[in-house]
């Protein structure tokens, strides 16, 4: 069974091709040796007492060390049937040698190998941000088995094992808390800045490994950091299936997924490279047309070959995509490939699921209204006494809401509690009949105009109302509502400020409820009364209307709509298999604040990709005519060429320090 680090080593094995006798940086050391030999040979060439072969010998040594890794890579690519554009540098260096221009050829290979070595070093900086994820989870866990504790490698943990997590230590596996209470810093996985309070699950015997929905306060993730209290956790995922392992795997797969710009550069190179080769062949025979020796025509052709090699173009987009994805992962956002990274920054419309995305996903008590001359204390005692015996979610919300507002409220016990499907509940309190329910429950009893108008007004504001009747008299109204997330309004304002023009709410609730929430938080459009299949149709309509649209949901019942959108974004994906599989972008924490960060990062990535394209194509566009005209030789061409390659790589690495404004 492979550990996270072993998987990463296997996946990044291609980077090891640049290692050797001096370790991972052998290519860089070879480039430096090449430069020293080149400089020595150049210095000796001014000594009149020495034969030319002495300085040439140093140039030949520079050829060996400067061309070693380029030749090695070229041979391996040819074996695979691939002819990389970088291999053309070898042809140009060989051509310079044939002409006796050993210093020029050595300079070309020195600068090219130095550029490549620094490029690989810089790109490794981006990969290290991803590889750092592998070290988040500790290598061993303290396991309770057969009445004793023992340390085991995390790869040997089994489902159902109970592990002990000491204070201020890392969590080794995904699981549920079975003993102890305390806070856990989930920032490494979800990006949440505030530690999350944890407590034991209600049913210690239940198999939570098959449970699709586990409360955040009961669940812990591998790689998170325990607070000051000891916890005991039951393992619900093996090491290779943990959230962090899947996150590492998906982020590494990004390198194989090409963005629209990468696809464009690939198509461009397929046309550009053959065109350059034809031009080089033609230039070799320029001496037949113009009065110059073959050596000069051949040298000019080799210079053009160097100038036209689009190395900077080839690396410009992958380096930006990799850096952007790595930065997103550090911020608790999983971006699955270059396409969603680019597409997200090009959006002007975002559709949101309402329940659980823009709202908290659970009803809260919003109004307590005693009716006419009823005593509020007595009214609430009756309501709580009845509702605490009901298992309906609205009943639990009423009891919780009243107890939060009046913690010292004493209640008696109701009897003969009976649910009335779709309408409410009946019971007895102090020997008198009680009814609690919606308008339909009292349809035949006559609510009275004032009471009915009040209930209607509350419902227009998005509330679900419960009317309380005691001993044949209406004594009050309780209203509940799935309230907006505290951060929703601020997030939507931020989205508007960064250029998102349309924010659409898609909800299965009625239009009035949706509009009430929308008015509170600033949504620009509401589509209510939608079934899951209606949401898919709505996304298709929005896509045609706005060109591109993102869909933000919980990744489960919104999966079909997310799949239809340009970019599917899942909330709270750390605990959802479906979200991680179906979404293009996953906000690992259950926090909306990750959305403006992701969009801002995407826009920065798009800007850097465009800058890199202009730099790489601009240098090629300037160098080709200059080398054809003979203004620039191989030396200046390779310096400009390699300089542009390094500029685009280091420009892309700026994404690693991107900050959400």
XYZ file of C-alpha atoms in Angstrom:
661
model
C 0.000 0.000 0.000
C 1.524 3.303 -1.097
C 1.794 6.288 1.190
C 0.956 9.798 -0.001
C 4.645 10.599 -0.374
C 5.314 7.423 -2.378
C 2.456 8.293 -4.736
C 3.825 11.763 -5.210
C 7.303 10.417 -5.929
C 5.882 8.094 -8.581
C 3.838 10.877 -10.163
C 6.726 13.339 -10.307
C 9.284 10.793 -11.512
C 9.838 12.672 -14.737
C 11.548 15.409 -12.754
C 14.194 12.954 -11.566
C 15.534 12.754 -15.133
C 17.377 15.976 -14.347
C 19.176 14.513 -11.315
C 22.457 12.611 -11.276
C 25.793 12.393 -9.493
C 25.214 15.759 -7.770
C 21.672 14.906 -6.701
C 18.475 16.629 -7.821
C 20.366 19.744 -8.977
C 22.890 17.895 -11.160
C 21.633 19.680 -14.294
C 22.280 23.050 -12.657
C 25.820 22.010 -11.624
C 26.512 20.709 -15.153
C 25.369 24.054 -16.557
C 27.702 25.931 -14.192
C 30.648 23.662 -15.151
C 29.804 24.290 -18.809
C 29.912 28.025 -18.195
C 33.273 27.806 -16.386
C 34.772 25.775 -19.224
C 33.359 28.215 -21.782
C 34.801 31.200 -19.910
C 38.205 29.508 -19.538
C 38.327 28.572 -23.210
C 37.320 32.092 -24.231
C 40.060 33.587 -22.021
C 42.733 31.241 -23.406
C 41.729 32.096 -26.987
C 43.384 35.505 -26.499
C 46.724 33.892 -25.633
C 48.887 34.091 -28.769
C 51.328 31.430 -27.596
C 48.748 28.661 -27.332
C 47.480 26.556 -30.224
C 43.741 26.905 -30.994
C 42.998 23.299 -29.990
C 43.666 24.183 -26.320
C 40.804 26.672 -26.107
C 38.693 24.398 -28.316
C 39.220 21.560 -25.837
C 37.573 23.678 -23.146
C 34.736 24.463 -25.576
C 34.296 20.739 -26.230
C 34.088 20.177 -22.481
C 31.448 22.940 -22.336
C 29.582 21.099 -25.141
C 29.577 17.897 -23.068
C 28.324 19.387 -19.801
C 25.967 21.880 -21.486
C 24.438 19.353 -23.874
C 24.374 16.242 -21.637
C 20.815 16.527 -20.359
C 19.446 18.004 -23.597
C 20.909 15.062 -25.564
C 19.666 12.560 -22.959
C 16.147 13.971 -23.168
C 16.235 14.091 -26.974
C 17.233 10.395 -27.217
C 14.488 9.358 -24.783
C 11.902 11.391 -26.706
C 12.980 9.930 -30.053
C 12.604 6.426 -28.563
C 9.022 7.375 -27.709
C 8.477 8.730 -31.209
C 8.404 12.334 -30.007
C 10.533 15.118 -31.490
C 10.653 17.958 -28.960
C 11.352 21.483 -30.141
C 14.185 21.771 -27.601
C 16.077 19.096 -29.535
C 16.511 21.616 -32.337
C 19.036 23.336 -30.073
C 21.314 20.324 -30.464
C 21.078 20.652 -34.232
C 21.986 24.343 -34.013
C 24.952 23.607 -31.697
C 26.156 20.826 -33.986
C 25.859 23.181 -36.955
C 27.987 25.802 -35.177
C 30.623 23.120 -34.488
C 30.660 22.054 -38.134
C 31.413 25.663 -39.061
C 34.215 25.750 -36.472
C 32.289 28.235 -34.324
C 32.879 26.213 -31.162
C 32.590 29.215 -28.851
C 29.154 30.107 -30.279
C 27.929 26.516 -29.947
C 29.272 26.230 -26.385
C 27.561 29.521 -25.442
C 24.285 28.224 -26.878
C 24.403 24.977 -24.900
C 25.581 26.702 -21.710
C 22.766 29.247 -21.721
C 20.212 26.673 -22.820
C 21.179 24.192 -20.084
C 21.331 26.972 -17.470
C 17.911 28.194 -18.521
C 16.475 24.677 -18.361
C 18.018 24.002 -14.965
C 16.660 27.238 -13.503
C 13.293 26.563 -15.144
C 13.066 23.141 -13.479
C 14.159 24.652 -10.186
C 11.488 27.350 -10.423
C 8.762 24.879 -11.427
C 9.719 22.714 -8.464
C 8.727 25.621 -6.235
C 5.145 25.322 -7.506
C 5.135 21.544 -7.118
C 6.403 21.802 -3.552
C 3.198 23.607 -2.608
C 1.316 20.531 -3.749
C 3.794 18.039 -2.293
C 3.517 19.819 1.064
C 0.007 18.364 1.288
C 1.542 14.900 1.604
C 3.310 15.830 4.819
C 0.183 17.193 6.492
C -0.928 13.823 7.810
C 1.440 12.225 10.363
C 3.070 8.922 9.282
C 1.884 6.998 12.379
C -1.231 6.834 14.544
C -1.833 5.800 18.149
C -4.408 2.986 17.906
C -6.482 1.333 20.634
C -6.668 -2.411 19.979
C -7.435 -5.267 22.375
C -7.435 -2.951 25.365
C -4.007 -1.439 24.726
C -2.517 1.403 22.712
C 0.061 0.900 19.955
C 1.638 3.031 17.241
C 0.969 1.917 13.671
C 1.770 3.381 10.243
C -1.347 5.122 8.921
C -1.357 2.725 5.933
C -2.168 -0.125 8.349
C -5.233 1.518 9.885
C -8.473 -0.374 9.339
C -12.037 0.937 9.155
C -13.521 1.033 12.647
C -10.162 1.400 14.431
C -10.205 3.839 17.333
C -7.253 6.239 17.298
C -6.127 8.555 20.084
C -5.290 12.115 19.053
C -3.243 13.944 21.641
C -3.573 17.705 22.233
C -1.889 19.937 19.635
C -1.086 17.004 17.331
C -2.063 16.275 13.732
C -5.038 14.068 12.915
C -3.771 10.942 11.086
C -7.006 9.731 9.452
C -10.532 10.718 8.434
C -12.973 9.733 11.147
C -15.723 10.616 13.609
C -15.204 11.676 17.228
C -16.304 9.008 19.713
C -14.818 10.461 22.894
C -13.739 13.914 24.053
C -14.656 17.446 23.054
C -12.487 20.232 21.695
C -11.651 22.399 18.708
C -9.755 21.337 15.573
C -7.906 23.612 13.167
C -9.179 22.536 9.734
C -7.399 25.279 7.764
C -4.892 22.888 6.056
C -7.783 21.036 4.361
C -10.789 23.371 4.227
C -9.165 26.793 4.437
C -11.362 27.754 7.423
C -9.624 30.384 9.497
C -11.502 29.618 12.737
C -11.066 26.243 14.526
C -14.183 24.051 14.471
C -15.621 22.659 17.720
C -15.911 18.858 17.795
C -17.986 16.500 19.944
C -18.788 12.745 19.928
C -21.384 11.221 17.609
C -24.720 10.192 19.135
C -24.521 6.524 18.088
C -21.085 5.047 18.881
C -21.910 1.677 17.269
C -23.042 3.022 13.886
C -20.912 2.391 10.775
C -20.161 5.950 9.662
C -17.910 4.825 6.800
C -21.053 4.361 4.679
C -22.768 7.522 5.919
C -23.047 10.193 3.212
C -23.849 13.077 5.528
C -21.960 13.541 8.814
C -22.304 16.673 10.928
C -19.232 18.943 10.870
C -19.026 18.886 14.669
C -18.631 15.079 14.626
C -16.171 14.687 11.751
C -12.392 15.144 11.530
C -10.061 15.022 8.522
C -6.532 13.689 8.176
C -4.002 16.519 8.171
C -6.012 18.844 10.429
C -4.590 19.937 13.792
C -6.159 19.030 17.128
C -6.524 21.723 19.786
C -5.849 21.491 23.500
C -8.137 18.526 24.264
C -7.491 14.827 23.685
C -9.894 13.143 21.264
C -10.687 9.559 20.360
C -11.700 9.052 16.757
C -13.176 6.082 14.889
C -11.536 5.666 11.455
C -14.033 5.889 8.566
C -11.558 6.003 5.641
C -8.352 4.125 4.939
C -5.218 6.192 4.313
C -5.381 5.892 0.522
C -9.045 6.982 0.497
C -8.784 9.923 2.890
C -9.790 13.400 1.812
C -6.170 14.531 1.751
C -5.069 11.551 -0.402
C -7.800 12.234 -2.952
C -6.940 15.935 -2.880
C -3.274 15.182 -3.637
C -4.208 12.803 -6.454
C -6.599 15.259 -8.080
C -4.236 18.217 -7.843
C -1.436 16.178 -9.428
C -3.767 15.129 -12.246
C -4.115 18.809 -13.139
C -0.768 18.653 -14.961
C -2.277 16.231 -17.478
C -5.376 18.381 -18.087
C -4.782 21.090 -20.656
C -6.393 24.505 -20.505
C -7.929 26.261 -23.543
C -4.781 28.361 -23.900
C -2.581 25.253 -23.752
C -4.679 23.658 -26.490
C -4.249 26.836 -28.558
C -0.451 26.806 -28.109
C -0.356 23.104 -29.050
C -2.241 23.826 -32.284
C -0.009 26.836 -32.944
C 3.178 24.791 -32.481
C 1.926 22.080 -34.873
C 1.790 24.706 -37.618
C 4.692 26.866 -36.448
C 7.386 24.179 -36.021
C 7.114 22.659 -39.530
C 7.041 26.192 -40.953
C 10.271 27.057 -39.125
C 11.956 23.848 -40.323
C 11.019 24.674 -43.925
C 12.354 28.217 -43.451
C 15.626 26.894 -41.985
C 16.136 24.543 -44.961
C 15.459 27.405 -47.388
C 17.897 29.692 -45.552
C 20.618 27.013 -45.794
C 20.535 27.511 -49.556
C 20.398 31.307 -49.472
C 23.990 31.351 -50.841
C 22.531 30.210 -54.201
C 20.523 33.409 -54.445
C 22.655 36.003 -52.697
C 26.407 36.482 -52.915
C 27.695 34.862 -49.737
C 29.497 31.632 -48.767
C 27.536 28.546 -47.715
C 28.975 28.830 -44.184
C 27.298 32.210 -43.685
C 23.937 30.947 -44.991
C 24.175 27.863 -42.784
C 25.115 29.951 -39.719
C 22.147 32.274 -40.322
C 19.843 29.255 -40.625
C 21.105 27.883 -37.294
C 20.562 31.290 -35.660
C 16.958 31.321 -36.913
C 16.509 27.796 -35.585
C 17.538 28.977 -32.123
C 15.493 32.176 -32.281
C 12.330 30.393 -33.408
C 12.339 27.627 -30.793
C 9.153 28.397 -28.786
C 10.329 27.065 -25.406
C 8.899 30.050 -23.554
C 5.559 29.522 -25.307
C 5.498 25.841 -24.371
C 6.118 26.513 -20.667
C 4.155 29.780 -20.281
C 0.685 28.295 -19.675
C 1.522 25.059 -17.780
C 3.651 27.012 -15.288
C 0.811 29.472 -14.623
C -1.811 26.724 -14.334
C 0.322 24.670 -11.952
C 1.103 27.711 -9.781
C -2.548 28.787 -9.723
C -3.806 25.340 -8.757
C -1.125 24.996 -6.071
C -2.050 28.384 -4.559
C -5.742 27.464 -4.617
C -5.058 24.168 -2.823
C -3.248 26.061 -0.050
C -6.329 28.251 0.313
C -8.754 25.338 0.671
C -9.955 25.378 -2.949
C -9.512 22.406 -5.284
C -9.408 23.462 -8.960
C -9.460 20.390 -11.176
C -7.516 21.476 -14.235
C -6.557 24.408 -16.398
C -9.953 24.729 -18.072
C -11.964 25.584 -14.935
C -9.094 27.781 -13.737
C -9.340 29.872 -16.907
C -13.134 29.668 -17.309
C -13.883 30.833 -13.768
C -12.113 34.134 -14.356
C -14.113 34.737 -17.522
C -17.568 34.577 -15.912
C -20.083 37.355 -15.415
C -22.951 35.202 -14.061
C -23.081 32.802 -11.105
C -26.076 30.631 -10.169
C -26.503 29.522 -6.561
C -28.536 26.781 -4.996
C -30.410 28.372 -2.085
C -30.676 25.807 0.687
C -27.362 25.107 2.365
C -25.439 27.340 -0.025
C -26.789 30.854 0.437
C -28.712 29.840 3.539
C -27.770 27.739 6.560
C -29.905 24.844 5.333
C -31.925 24.492 8.521
C -34.961 26.408 9.828
C -34.576 28.977 12.598
C -37.236 30.540 14.780
C -37.687 34.084 13.476
C -40.864 35.420 15.141
C -42.775 34.827 18.394
C -46.114 36.649 18.189
C -48.633 36.259 21.055
C -52.126 36.856 19.678
C -54.439 39.439 21.130
C -54.338 39.295 24.953
C -52.521 35.944 25.283
C -49.671 35.740 27.811
C -46.378 35.168 25.932
C -44.882 33.011 28.684
C -47.917 30.723 28.799
C -48.148 30.612 25.004
C -44.524 29.463 24.732
C -44.865 26.914 27.548
C -47.703 25.252 25.626
C -45.858 25.359 22.289
C -42.591 23.916 23.679
C -44.381 21.229 25.707
C -46.073 19.945 22.564
C -43.256 20.416 20.023
C -40.548 18.791 22.150
C -42.431 15.491 21.743
C -42.451 15.752 17.944
C -39.626 14.507 15.713
C -40.390 16.996 12.923
C -37.452 19.315 11.984
C -39.674 22.392 12.407
C -40.659 21.247 15.900
C -37.010 20.838 16.893
C -36.267 24.327 15.531
C -39.110 25.836 17.564
C -37.935 24.194 20.794
C -34.316 25.203 20.195
C -35.252 28.785 19.268
C -37.468 29.324 22.332
C -34.884 27.802 24.672
C -32.149 30.027 23.257
C -34.284 33.142 23.826
C -35.721 32.049 27.178
C -33.237 29.583 28.749
C -35.060 29.666 32.106
C -38.518 28.946 30.669
C -40.146 26.048 32.522
C -42.579 23.827 30.651
C -44.950 21.123 31.675
C -45.710 17.955 29.762
C -48.178 17.624 26.924
C -50.110 14.409 26.383
C -51.869 12.629 23.509
C -49.469 14.215 20.993
C -50.462 13.191 17.471
C -49.069 14.337 14.131
C -51.443 15.506 11.388
C -49.650 14.802 8.088
C -48.893 17.926 6.093
C -50.703 20.204 8.525
C -49.299 20.090 12.056
C -49.890 18.404 15.400
C -52.625 17.981 18.043
C -52.178 17.372 21.780
C -53.500 18.058 25.252
C -51.978 20.443 27.806
C -53.412 20.819 31.308
C -56.375 18.777 30.103
C -57.223 21.184 27.280
C -56.918 20.633 23.525
C -53.995 22.132 21.600
C -53.516 22.465 17.839
C -50.292 23.733 16.268
C -49.991 23.906 12.487
C -50.263 25.768 9.208
C -53.271 27.556 7.704
C -54.544 24.333 6.164
C -55.004 22.846 9.652
C -57.453 25.603 10.589
C -59.202 25.893 7.235
C -62.588 24.867 8.690
C -62.180 26.712 11.997
C -62.053 30.255 10.683
C -58.836 32.138 11.390
C -60.331 35.582 11.235
C -59.207 38.297 8.831
C -56.549 39.901 11.062
C -54.852 36.620 11.926
C -54.970 35.389 8.322
C -53.548 38.690 7.028
C -50.694 38.510 9.560
C -49.856 34.931 8.574
C -49.974 35.829 4.862
C -47.657 38.809 5.434
C -45.139 36.591 7.259
C -45.224 34.003 4.472
C -44.610 36.685 1.837
C -41.428 37.512 3.731
C -40.314 33.904 3.319
C -41.414 32.538 6.696
C -43.053 29.197 7.420
C -45.804 29.911 9.964
C -47.210 27.772 12.771
C -50.465 28.924 14.401
C -51.122 27.869 18.006
C -54.695 27.256 19.225
C -55.371 26.414 22.895
C -58.761 25.515 24.313
C -60.462 26.730 21.147
C -58.715 30.121 21.172
C -55.867 31.345 18.958
C -53.026 32.350 21.275
C -50.108 33.029 18.980
C -48.013 32.588 15.847
C -44.547 31.083 15.522
C -42.620 31.649 12.298
C -39.526 29.883 11.016
C -37.199 30.487 8.140
C -34.108 29.028 6.570
C -32.022 32.123 7.260
C -29.224 33.422 5.093
C -25.654 32.553 5.991
C -24.080 35.393 7.969
C -21.349 35.778 5.355
C -23.654 35.589 2.281
C -24.386 39.314 1.893
C -20.726 40.313 2.202
C -19.622 37.623 -0.259
C -22.189 38.670 -2.870
C -21.168 42.320 -2.479
C -17.559 41.286 -3.034
C -18.517 39.279 -6.128
C -20.315 42.312 -7.497
C -17.280 44.501 -6.829
C -15.003 42.162 -8.813
C -17.276 42.175 -11.857
C -19.884 39.423 -11.414
C -22.930 41.143 -12.924
C -25.622 38.506 -12.403
C -26.128 36.364 -9.288
C -29.085 34.025 -9.698
C -30.727 31.938 -6.979
C -32.158 28.543 -7.979
C -34.452 27.026 -5.359
C -37.102 24.385 -4.882
C -38.870 26.722 -2.441
C -41.686 28.959 -3.633
C -40.848 32.221 -5.358
C -41.832 34.335 -2.337
C -39.431 32.530 -0.010
C -36.607 32.854 -2.545
C -37.250 36.552 -3.107
C -37.309 37.234 0.641
C -33.816 35.741 1.046
C -32.629 37.410 -2.176
C -33.740 40.832 -0.944
C -31.799 40.341 2.296
C -28.467 39.307 0.727
C -28.452 41.006 -2.684
C -29.189 38.275 -5.240
C -30.135 39.853 -8.587
C -32.583 37.189 -9.831
C -34.642 34.362 -8.301
C -35.984 31.219 -9.955
C -38.287 29.386 -7.545
C -40.359 26.186 -7.456
C -37.623 24.233 -9.251
C -37.244 20.457 -9.209
C -33.686 19.078 -9.792
C -34.408 18.621 -13.499
C -35.746 22.195 -13.647
C -32.427 23.439 -12.270
C -30.634 21.750 -15.169
C -32.936 23.500 -17.644
C -32.414 26.799 -15.792
C -28.626 26.466 -16.038
C -28.891 25.717 -19.766
C -31.035 28.833 -20.204
C -28.590 30.989 -18.214
C -25.672 29.584 -20.211
C -27.312 30.701 -23.467
C -28.244 34.051 -21.937
C -24.861 34.958 -20.456
C -22.452 32.855 -22.538
C -20.887 31.192 -19.506
C -22.307 30.496 -16.050
C -21.031 28.870 -12.855
C -23.296 26.769 -10.642
C -22.613 26.724 -6.890
C -24.240 23.936 -4.863
C -23.661 21.191 -2.329
C -22.459 18.683 -4.908
C -25.152 16.078 -4.215
C -28.651 17.007 -5.395
C -27.157 19.839 -7.456
C -24.708 17.565 -9.305
C -26.735 17.441 -12.594
C -27.007 21.253 -12.704
C -23.300 21.645 -11.896
C -22.426 19.230 -14.695
C -24.388 21.366 -17.182
C -22.767 24.640 -16.131
C -19.521 26.042 -17.525
C -17.934 25.644 -14.086
C -19.479 23.500 -11.332
C -18.521 24.652 -7.822
C -19.212 22.462 -4.778
C -19.523 23.786 -1.235
C -18.216 21.857 1.760
C -16.562 19.289 -0.458
C -14.191 17.985 2.235
C -16.913 15.659 3.478
C -18.566 14.802 0.170
C -17.387 12.122 -2.260
C -19.913 13.253 -4.863
C -18.744 16.872 -4.698
C -15.102 15.935 -5.184
C -15.973 13.754 -8.177
C -18.545 15.941 -9.958
C -17.398 19.503 -9.335
C -14.848 21.357 -11.464
C -13.979 23.441 -8.413
C -14.485 22.345 -4.810
C -14.550 24.712 -1.836
C -13.229 22.285 0.755
C -14.730 24.177 3.700
C -18.414 24.928 4.036
C -17.683 28.627 3.568
C -18.810 30.952 0.789
C -15.755 33.174 1.330
C -13.712 30.803 -0.812
C -15.650 31.833 -3.939
C -14.331 35.415 -4.349
C -10.827 34.080 -3.611
C -11.156 31.435 -6.351
C -12.537 33.911 -8.898
C -9.857 36.491 -8.053
C -7.104 33.875 -8.352
C -8.534 32.707 -11.685
C -8.543 36.239 -13.062
C -4.971 36.781 -11.931
C -4.016 33.480 -13.570
C -5.676 34.506 -16.854
C -3.846 37.849 -16.780
C -0.480 36.156 -16.210
C -1.152 33.584 -18.947
C -1.877 36.437 -21.386
C 1.287 38.274 -20.297
C 3.314 35.100 -20.826
C 1.885 34.589 -24.304
C 2.740 38.158 -25.312
C 6.281 37.801 -23.938
C 6.978 34.415 -25.549
C 5.414 35.194 -28.937
C 6.810 38.736 -28.923
C 10.404 37.569 -28.449
C 10.049 35.026 -31.275
C 8.427 37.629 -33.549
C 11.327 40.061 -32.965
C 14.187 37.532 -33.090
C 13.252 35.742 -36.338
C 13.513 38.831 -38.600
C 16.650 40.020 -36.780
C 18.427 36.692 -37.280
C 17.280 36.428 -40.912
C 18.667 39.926 -41.517
C 21.921 38.902 -39.813
C 21.563 41.575 -37.112
C 21.467 38.955 -34.337
C 23.706 35.871 -34.180
C 23.321 32.621 -32.217
C 24.685 34.153 -28.983
C 22.237 37.063 -28.621
C 19.403 34.863 -29.949
C 19.896 32.203 -27.299
C 20.282 34.816 -24.557
C 16.975 36.474 -25.519
C 15.351 33.081 -25.990
C 16.376 31.664 -22.607
C 15.777 34.984 -20.907
C 12.152 35.004 -22.083
C 11.692 31.407 -20.858
C 12.816 32.333 -17.357
C 10.717 35.511 -17.348
C 7.481 33.620 -18.101
C 8.210 30.955 -15.478
C 8.998 33.425 -12.710
C 6.031 35.554 -13.785
C 3.820 32.486 -13.316
C 5.315 31.791 -9.883
C 3.892 35.112 -8.675
C 0.592 33.233 -8.356
C 2.032 31.268 -5.428
C 1.960 34.426 -3.315
C -1.445 35.652 -4.526
C -3.471 37.255 -1.749
C -7.241 37.547 -1.646
C -7.982 41.276 -1.439
